[in-house]
PDB file of N, CA and C in Angstrom:
ATOM      1  N   UNK A 886      10.369 136.610   4.968  1.00  0.00           N
ATOM      2  CA  UNK A 886      11.290 137.557   5.560  1.00  0.00           C
ATOM      3  C   UNK A 886      12.547 136.835   6.013  1.00  0.00           C
ATOM      4  N   UNK A 887      13.610 137.553   6.045  1.00  0.00           N
ATOM      5  CA  UNK A 887      14.894 136.988   6.425  1.00  0.00           C
ATOM      6  C   UNK A 887      14.903 136.589   7.898  1.00  0.00           C
ATOM      7  N   UNK A 888      15.363 135.365   8.188  1.00  0.00           N
ATOM      8  CA  UNK A 888      15.524 134.919   9.565  1.00  0.00           C
ATOM      9  C   UNK A 888      14.284 134.335  10.211  1.00  0.00           C
ATOM     10  N   UNK A 889      13.179 134.213   9.490  1.00  0.00           N
ATOM     11  CA  UNK A 889      11.970 133.646  10.070  1.00  0.00           C
ATOM     12  C   UNK A 889      11.723 132.264   9.494  1.00  0.00           C
ATOM     13  N   UNK A 890      11.271 131.351  10.337  1.00  0.00           N
ATOM     14  CA  UNK A 890      10.911 130.023   9.874  1.00  0.00           C
ATOM     15  C   UNK A 890       9.441 130.024   9.496  1.00  0.00           C
ATOM     16  N   UNK A 891       9.113 129.297   8.451  1.00  0.00           N
ATOM     17  CA  UNK A 891       7.712 129.220   8.032  1.00  0.00           C
ATOM     18  C   UNK A 891       7.252 127.781   7.960  1.00  0.00           C
ATOM     19  N   UNK A 892       7.798 126.923   8.821  1.00  0.00           N
ATOM     20  CA  UNK A 892       7.368 125.533   8.856  1.00  0.00           C
ATOM     21  C   UNK A 892       6.652 125.280  10.169  1.00  0.00           C
ATOM     22  N   UNK A 893       5.675 124.426  10.145  1.00  0.00           N
ATOM     23  CA  UNK A 893       4.917 124.103  11.337  1.00  0.00           C
ATOM     24  C   UNK A 893       3.742 125.040  11.526  1.00  0.00           C
ATOM     25  N   UNK A 894       2.716 124.529  12.197  1.00  0.00           N
ATOM     26  CA  UNK A 894       1.481 125.295  12.371  1.00  0.00           C
ATOM     27  C   UNK A 894       1.686 126.555  13.193  1.00  0.00           C
ATOM     28  N   UNK A 895       2.486 126.469  14.258  1.00  0.00           N
ATOM     29  CA  UNK A 895       2.669 127.640  15.114  1.00  0.00           C
ATOM     30  C   UNK A 895       3.537 128.701  14.454  1.00  0.00           C
ATOM     31  N   UNK A 896       4.460 128.294  13.595  1.00  0.00           N
ATOM     32  CA  UNK A 896       5.317 129.270  12.923  1.00  0.00           C
ATOM     33  C   UNK A 896       4.524 130.109  11.930  1.00  0.00           C
ATOM     34  N   UNK A 897       3.440 129.569  11.407  1.00  0.00           N
ATOM     35  CA  UNK A 897       2.626 130.290  10.440  1.00  0.00           C
ATOM     36  C   UNK A 897       1.687 131.284  11.101  1.00  0.00           C
ATOM     37  N   UNK A 898       1.590 131.236  12.415  1.00  0.00           N
ATOM     38  CA  UNK A 898       0.660 132.091  13.137  1.00  0.00           C
ATOM     39  C   UNK A 898       1.394 132.872  14.215  1.00  0.00           C
ATOM     40  N   UNK A 899       1.029 134.118  14.401  1.00  0.00           N
ATOM     41  CA  UNK A 899       1.603 134.934  15.469  1.00  0.00           C
ATOM     42  C   UNK A 899       1.151 134.445  16.839  1.00  0.00           C
ATOM     43  N   UNK A 900       0.016 133.736  16.900  1.00  0.00           N
ATOM     44  CA  UNK A 900      -0.541 133.288  18.177  1.00  0.00           C
ATOM     45  C   UNK A 900       0.418 132.351  18.894  1.00  0.00           C
ATOM     46  N   UNK A 901       1.138 131.524  18.159  1.00  0.00           N
ATOM     47  CA  UNK A 901       2.040 130.561  18.769  1.00  0.00           C
ATOM     48  C   UNK A 901       3.143 131.196  19.594  1.00  0.00           C
ATOM     49  N   UNK A 902       3.499 132.436  19.297  1.00  0.00           N
ATOM     50  CA  UNK A 902       4.598 133.078  20.001  1.00  0.00           C
ATOM     51  C   UNK A 902       4.138 134.037  21.096  1.00  0.00           C
ATOM     52  N   UNK A 903       2.855 134.247  21.233  1.00  0.00           N
ATOM     53  CA  UNK A 903       2.347 135.157  22.267  1.00  0.00           C
ATOM     54  C   UNK A 903       2.275 134.445  23.605  1.00  0.00           C
ATOM     55  N   UNK A 904       2.601 135.188  24.658  1.00  0.00           N
ATOM     56  CA  UNK A 904       2.551 134.647  26.011  1.00  0.00           C
ATOM     57  C   UNK A 904       1.573 135.454  26.848  1.00  0.00           C
ATOM     58  N   UNK A 905       0.932 134.784  27.805  1.00  0.00           N
ATOM     59  CA  UNK A 905       0.051 135.462  28.750  1.00  0.00           C
ATOM     60  C   UNK A 905       0.440 135.052  30.164  1.00  0.00           C
ATOM     61  N   UNK A 906       0.244 135.968  31.096  1.00  0.00           N
ATOM     62  CA  UNK A 906       0.473 135.681  32.512  1.00  0.00           C
ATOM     63  C   UNK A 906      -0.883 135.520  33.169  1.00  0.00           C
ATOM     64  N   UNK A 907      -1.094 134.373  33.816  1.00  0.00           N
ATOM     65  CA  UNK A 907      -2.344 134.085  34.522  1.00  0.00           C
ATOM     66  C   UNK A 907      -2.059 134.204  36.011  1.00  0.00           C
ATOM     67  N   UNK A 908      -2.760 135.121  36.678  1.00  0.00           N
ATOM     68  CA  UNK A 908      -2.627 135.280  38.126  1.00  0.00           C
ATOM     69  C   UNK A 908      -3.815 134.594  38.788  1.00  0.00           C
ATOM     70  N   UNK A 909      -3.536 133.853  39.852  1.00  0.00           N
ATOM     71  CA  UNK A 909      -4.596 133.103  40.515  1.00  0.00           C
ATOM     72  C   UNK A 909      -4.320 133.021  42.010  1.00  0.00           C
ATOM     73  N   UNK A 910      -5.352 132.637  42.746  1.00  0.00           N
ATOM     74  CA  UNK A 910      -5.246 132.514  44.195  1.00  0.00           C
ATOM     75  C   UNK A 910      -6.171 131.406  44.677  1.00  0.00           C
ATOM     76  N   UNK A 911      -5.980 130.975  45.917  1.00  0.00           N
ATOM     77  CA  UNK A 911      -6.912 130.063  46.559  1.00  0.00           C
ATOM     78  C   UNK A 911      -6.766 128.601  46.231  1.00  0.00           C
ATOM     79  N   UNK A 912      -5.599 128.144  45.766  1.00  0.00           N
ATOM     80  CA  UNK A 912      -5.443 126.714  45.511  1.00  0.00           C
ATOM     81  C   UNK A 912      -5.418 125.957  46.827  1.00  0.00           C
ATOM     82  N   UNK A 913      -6.044 124.788  46.827  1.00  0.00           N
ATOM     83  CA  UNK A 913      -6.001 123.944  48.009  1.00  0.00           C
ATOM     84  C   UNK A 913      -4.618 123.332  48.142  1.00  0.00           C
ATOM     85  N   UNK A 914      -4.151 123.201  49.371  1.00  0.00           N
ATOM     86  CA  UNK A 914      -2.873 122.539  49.612  1.00  0.00           C
ATOM     87  C   UNK A 914      -3.025 121.041  49.384  1.00  0.00           C
ATOM     88  N   UNK A 915      -1.951 120.352  49.014  1.00  0.00           N
ATOM     89  CA  UNK A 915      -2.018 118.893  48.897  1.00  0.00           C
ATOM     90  C   UNK A 915      -2.304 118.259  50.258  1.00  0.00           C
ATOM     91  N   UNK A 916      -2.898 117.076  50.255  1.00  0.00           N
ATOM     92  CA  UNK A 916      -3.269 116.414  51.511  1.00  0.00           C
ATOM     93  C   UNK A 916      -2.073 116.221  52.435  1.00  0.00           C
ATOM     94  N   UNK A 917      -0.902 115.966  51.884  1.00  0.00           N
ATOM     95  CA  UNK A 917       0.279 115.745  52.725  1.00  0.00           C
ATOM     96  C   UNK A 917       0.682 116.992  53.507  1.00  0.00           C
ATOM     97  N   UNK A 918       0.284 118.169  53.041  1.00  0.00           N
ATOM     98  CA  UNK A 918       0.673 119.412  53.705  1.00  0.00           C
ATOM     99  C   UNK A 918      -0.368 119.893  54.712  1.00  0.00           C
ATOM    100  N   UNK A 919      -1.525 119.260  54.762  1.00  0.00           N
ATOM    101  CA  UNK A 919      -2.595 119.733  55.645  1.00  0.00           C
ATOM    102  C   UNK A 919      -2.236 119.623  57.126  1.00  0.00           C
ATOM    103  N   UNK A 920      -1.344 118.716  57.476  1.00  0.00           N
ATOM    104  CA  UNK A 920      -0.976 118.545  58.885  1.00  0.00           C
ATOM    105  C   UNK A 920      -0.236 119.761  59.436  1.00  0.00           C
ATOM    106  N   UNK A 921       0.483 120.461  58.572  1.00  0.00           N
ATOM    107  CA  UNK A 921       1.328 121.553  59.052  1.00  0.00           C
ATOM    108  C   UNK A 921       0.931 122.929  58.535  1.00  0.00           C
ATOM    109  N   UNK A 922      -0.099 123.021  57.715  1.00  0.00           N
ATOM    110  CA  UNK A 922      -0.446 124.327  57.156  1.00  0.00           C
ATOM    111  C   UNK A 922      -1.956 124.496  57.058  1.00  0.00           C
ATOM    112  N   UNK A 923      -2.357 125.695  56.720  1.00  0.00           N
ATOM    113  CA  UNK A 923      -3.776 125.991  56.554  1.00  0.00           C
ATOM    114  C   UNK A 923      -4.322 125.252  55.333  1.00  0.00           C
ATOM    115  N   UNK A 924      -5.635 125.146  55.257  1.00  0.00           N
ATOM    116  CA  UNK A 924      -6.274 124.415  54.163  1.00  0.00           C
ATOM    117  C   UNK A 924      -6.138 125.160  52.839  1.00  0.00           C
ATOM    118  N   UNK A 925      -6.221 126.471  52.869  1.00  0.00           N
ATOM    119  CA  UNK A 925      -6.197 127.255  51.635  1.00  0.00           C
ATOM    120  C   UNK A 925      -5.007 128.203  51.644  1.00  0.00           C
ATOM    121  N   UNK A 926      -4.306 128.257  50.539  1.00  0.00           N
ATOM    122  CA  UNK A 926      -3.228 129.232  50.394  1.00  0.00           C
ATOM    123  C   UNK A 926      -3.841 130.598  50.147  1.00  0.00           C
ATOM    124  N   UNK A 927      -3.339 131.595  50.795  1.00  0.00           N
ATOM    125  CA  UNK A 927      -3.876 132.943  50.666  1.00  0.00           C
ATOM    126  C   UNK A 927      -3.084 133.794  49.677  1.00  0.00           C
ATOM    127  N   UNK A 928      -1.947 133.308  49.239  1.00  0.00           N
ATOM    128  CA  UNK A 928      -1.092 134.116  48.372  1.00  0.00           C
ATOM    129  C   UNK A 928      -1.576 134.103  46.923  1.00  0.00           C
ATOM    130  N   UNK A 929      -1.137 135.105  46.197  1.00  0.00           N
ATOM    131  CA  UNK A 929      -1.401 135.173  44.764  1.00  0.00           C
ATOM    132  C   UNK A 929      -0.211 134.568  44.045  1.00  0.00           C
ATOM    133  N   UNK A 930      -0.499 133.726  43.073  1.00  0.00           N
ATOM    134  CA  UNK A 930       0.555 133.097  42.290  1.00  0.00           C
ATOM    135  C   UNK A 930       0.331 133.423  40.825  1.00  0.00           C
ATOM    136  N   UNK A 931       1.358 133.233  40.004  1.00  0.00           N
ATOM    137  CA  UNK A 931       1.243 133.530  38.577  1.00  0.00           C
ATOM    138  C   UNK A 931       2.042 132.524  37.763  1.00  0.00           C
ATOM    139  N   UNK A 932       1.528 132.217  36.575  1.00  0.00           N
ATOM    140  CA  UNK A 932       2.254 131.388  35.622  1.00  0.00           C
ATOM    141  C   UNK A 932       2.203 132.066  34.264  1.00  0.00           C
ATOM    142  N   UNK A 933       3.232 131.835  33.456  1.00  0.00           N
ATOM    143  CA  UNK A 933       3.287 132.378  32.103  1.00  0.00           C
ATOM    144  C   UNK A 933       3.179 131.205  31.136  1.00  0.00           C
ATOM    145  N   UNK A 934       2.190 131.275  30.241  1.00  0.00           N
ATOM    146  CA  UNK A 934       1.944 130.193  29.285  1.00  0.00           C
ATOM    147  C   UNK A 934       1.695 130.776  27.897  1.00  0.00           C
ATOM    148  N   UNK A 935       1.880 129.969  26.848  1.00  0.00           N
ATOM    149  CA  UNK A 935       1.506 130.426  25.510  1.00  0.00           C
ATOM    150  C   UNK A 935      -0.014 130.598  25.419  1.00  0.00           C
ATOM    151  N   UNK A 936      -0.461 131.475  24.536  1.00  0.00           N
ATOM    152  CA  UNK A 936      -1.895 131.720  24.366  1.00  0.00           C
ATOM    153  C   UNK A 936      -2.630 130.423  24.038  1.00  0.00           C
ATOM    154  N   UNK A 937      -1.989 129.540  23.298  1.00  0.00           N
ATOM    155  CA  UNK A 937      -2.634 128.290  22.897  1.00  0.00           C
ATOM    156  C   UNK A 937      -2.951 127.387  24.088  1.00  0.00           C
ATOM    157  N   UNK A 938      -2.273 127.569  25.232  1.00  0.00           N
ATOM    158  CA  UNK A 938      -2.530 126.749  26.424  1.00  0.00           C
ATOM    159  C   UNK A 938      -3.299 127.497  27.509  1.00  0.00           C
ATOM    160  N   UNK A 939      -3.691 128.722  27.248  1.00  0.00           N
ATOM    161  CA  UNK A 939      -4.335 129.544  28.268  1.00  0.00           C
ATOM    162  C   UNK A 939      -5.607 128.888  28.804  1.00  0.00           C
ATOM    163  N   UNK A 940      -6.479 128.437  27.939  1.00  0.00           N
ATOM    164  CA  UNK A 940      -7.742 127.839  28.367  1.00  0.00           C
ATOM    165  C   UNK A 940      -7.512 126.586  29.205  1.00  0.00           C
ATOM    166  N   UNK A 941      -6.591 125.740  28.775  1.00  0.00           N
ATOM    167  CA  UNK A 941      -6.294 124.501  29.500  1.00  0.00           C
ATOM    168  C   UNK A 941      -5.778 124.807  30.901  1.00  0.00           C
ATOM    169  N   UNK A 942      -4.872 125.762  31.013  1.00  0.00           N
ATOM    170  CA  UNK A 942      -4.311 126.113  32.321  1.00  0.00           C
ATOM    171  C   UNK A 942      -5.358 126.742  33.231  1.00  0.00           C
ATOM    172  N   UNK A 943      -6.233 127.577  32.670  1.00  0.00           N
ATOM    173  CA  UNK A 943      -7.284 128.192  33.490  1.00  0.00           C
ATOM    174  C   UNK A 943      -8.249 127.126  34.003  1.00  0.00           C
ATOM    175  N   UNK A 944      -8.584 126.149  33.179  1.00  0.00           N
ATOM    176  CA  UNK A 944      -9.454 125.057  33.616  1.00  0.00           C
ATOM    177  C   UNK A 944      -8.789 124.244  34.722  1.00  0.00           C
ATOM    178  N   UNK A 945      -7.478 124.012  34.596  1.00  0.00           N
ATOM    179  CA  UNK A 945      -6.741 123.259  35.614  1.00  0.00           C
ATOM    180  C   UNK A 945      -6.753 123.992  36.954  1.00  0.00           C
ATOM    181  N   UNK A 946      -6.569 125.304  36.910  1.00  0.00           N
ATOM    182  CA  UNK A 946      -6.569 126.110  38.135  1.00  0.00           C
ATOM    183  C   UNK A 946      -7.922 126.026  38.827  1.00  0.00           C
ATOM    184  N   UNK A 947      -9.001 126.156  38.068  1.00  0.00           N
ATOM    185  CA  UNK A 947     -10.353 126.100  38.640  1.00  0.00           C
ATOM    186  C   UNK A 947     -10.639 124.709  39.202  1.00  0.00           C
ATOM    187  N   UNK A 948     -10.223 123.654  38.505  1.00  0.00           N
ATOM    188  CA  UNK A 948     -10.428 122.285  38.993  1.00  0.00           C
ATOM    189  C   UNK A 948      -9.725 122.046  40.321  1.00  0.00           C
ATOM    190  N   UNK A 949      -8.581 122.703  40.518  1.00  0.00           N
ATOM    191  CA  UNK A 949      -7.816 122.527  41.751  1.00  0.00           C
ATOM    192  C   UNK A 949      -8.322 123.425  42.875  1.00  0.00           C
ATOM    193  N   UNK A 950      -9.406 124.143  42.637  1.00  0.00           N
ATOM    194  CA  UNK A 950      -9.993 124.973  43.682  1.00  0.00           C
ATOM    195  C   UNK A 950      -9.518 126.404  43.692  1.00  0.00           C
ATOM    196  N   UNK A 951      -8.809 126.812  42.674  1.00  0.00           N
ATOM    197  CA  UNK A 951      -8.298 128.180  42.604  1.00  0.00           C
ATOM    198  C   UNK A 951      -9.264 129.124  41.916  1.00  0.00           C
ATOM    199  N   UNK A 952      -8.913 130.395  41.952  1.00  0.00           N
ATOM    200  CA  UNK A 952      -9.711 131.430  41.304  1.00  0.00           C
ATOM    201  C   UNK A 952      -8.766 132.294  40.475  1.00  0.00           C
ATOM    202  N   UNK A 953      -9.061 132.414  39.175  1.00  0.00           N
ATOM    203  CA  UNK A 953      -8.253 133.255  38.297  1.00  0.00           C
ATOM    204  C   UNK A 953      -8.616 134.700  38.582  1.00  0.00           C
ATOM    205  N   UNK A 954      -7.615 135.516  38.907  1.00  0.00           N
ATOM    206  CA  UNK A 954      -7.895 136.917  39.234  1.00  0.00           C
ATOM    207  C   UNK A 954      -7.382 137.883  38.182  1.00  0.00           C
ATOM    208  N   UNK A 955      -6.605 137.368  37.224  1.00  0.00           N
ATOM    209  CA  UNK A 955      -6.131 138.272  36.179  1.00  0.00           C
ATOM    210  C   UNK A 955      -5.383 137.551  35.081  1.00  0.00           C
ATOM    211  N   UNK A 956      -5.538 138.066  33.856  1.00  0.00           N
ATOM    212  CA  UNK A 956      -4.803 137.558  32.705  1.00  0.00           C
ATOM    213  C   UNK A 956      -4.244 138.763  31.964  1.00  0.00           C
ATOM    214  N   UNK A 957      -2.926 138.782  31.773  1.00  0.00           N
ATOM    215  CA  UNK A 957      -2.301 139.889  31.050  1.00  0.00           C
ATOM    216  C   UNK A 957      -1.384 139.342  29.968  1.00  0.00           C
ATOM    217  N   UNK A 958      -1.303 140.065  28.866  1.00  0.00           N
ATOM    218  CA  UNK A 958      -0.435 139.676  27.759  1.00  0.00           C
ATOM    219  C   UNK A 958       0.999 140.096  28.070  1.00  0.00           C
ATOM    220  N   UNK A 959       1.937 139.204  27.806  1.00  0.00           N
ATOM    221  CA  UNK A 959       3.350 139.480  28.030  1.00  0.00           C
ATOM    222  C   UNK A 959       3.986 139.946  26.734  1.00  0.00           C
ATOM    223  N   UNK A 960       4.892 140.867  26.831  1.00  0.00           N
ATOM    224  CA  UNK A 960       5.581 141.381  25.635  1.00  0.00           C
ATOM    225  C   UNK A 960       6.828 140.601  25.369  1.00  0.00           C
TER     226      UNK A 960
END
């Protein structure tokens, strides 16, 4: 098709261009911040990542003490 690149693994797949928003909560604060703040953040945070990195980012969030509360596809 006109205007599309067909080189590289991600260009050949629609998955490379899809984005997801991961919402999470409960990350532990860094040790340097414990003197002035609570141990656990209560707010909900979100990051937008490509589908290919979704699993890696979710594992990172859980390792840091967070809880994934939602995953939505971005248009």
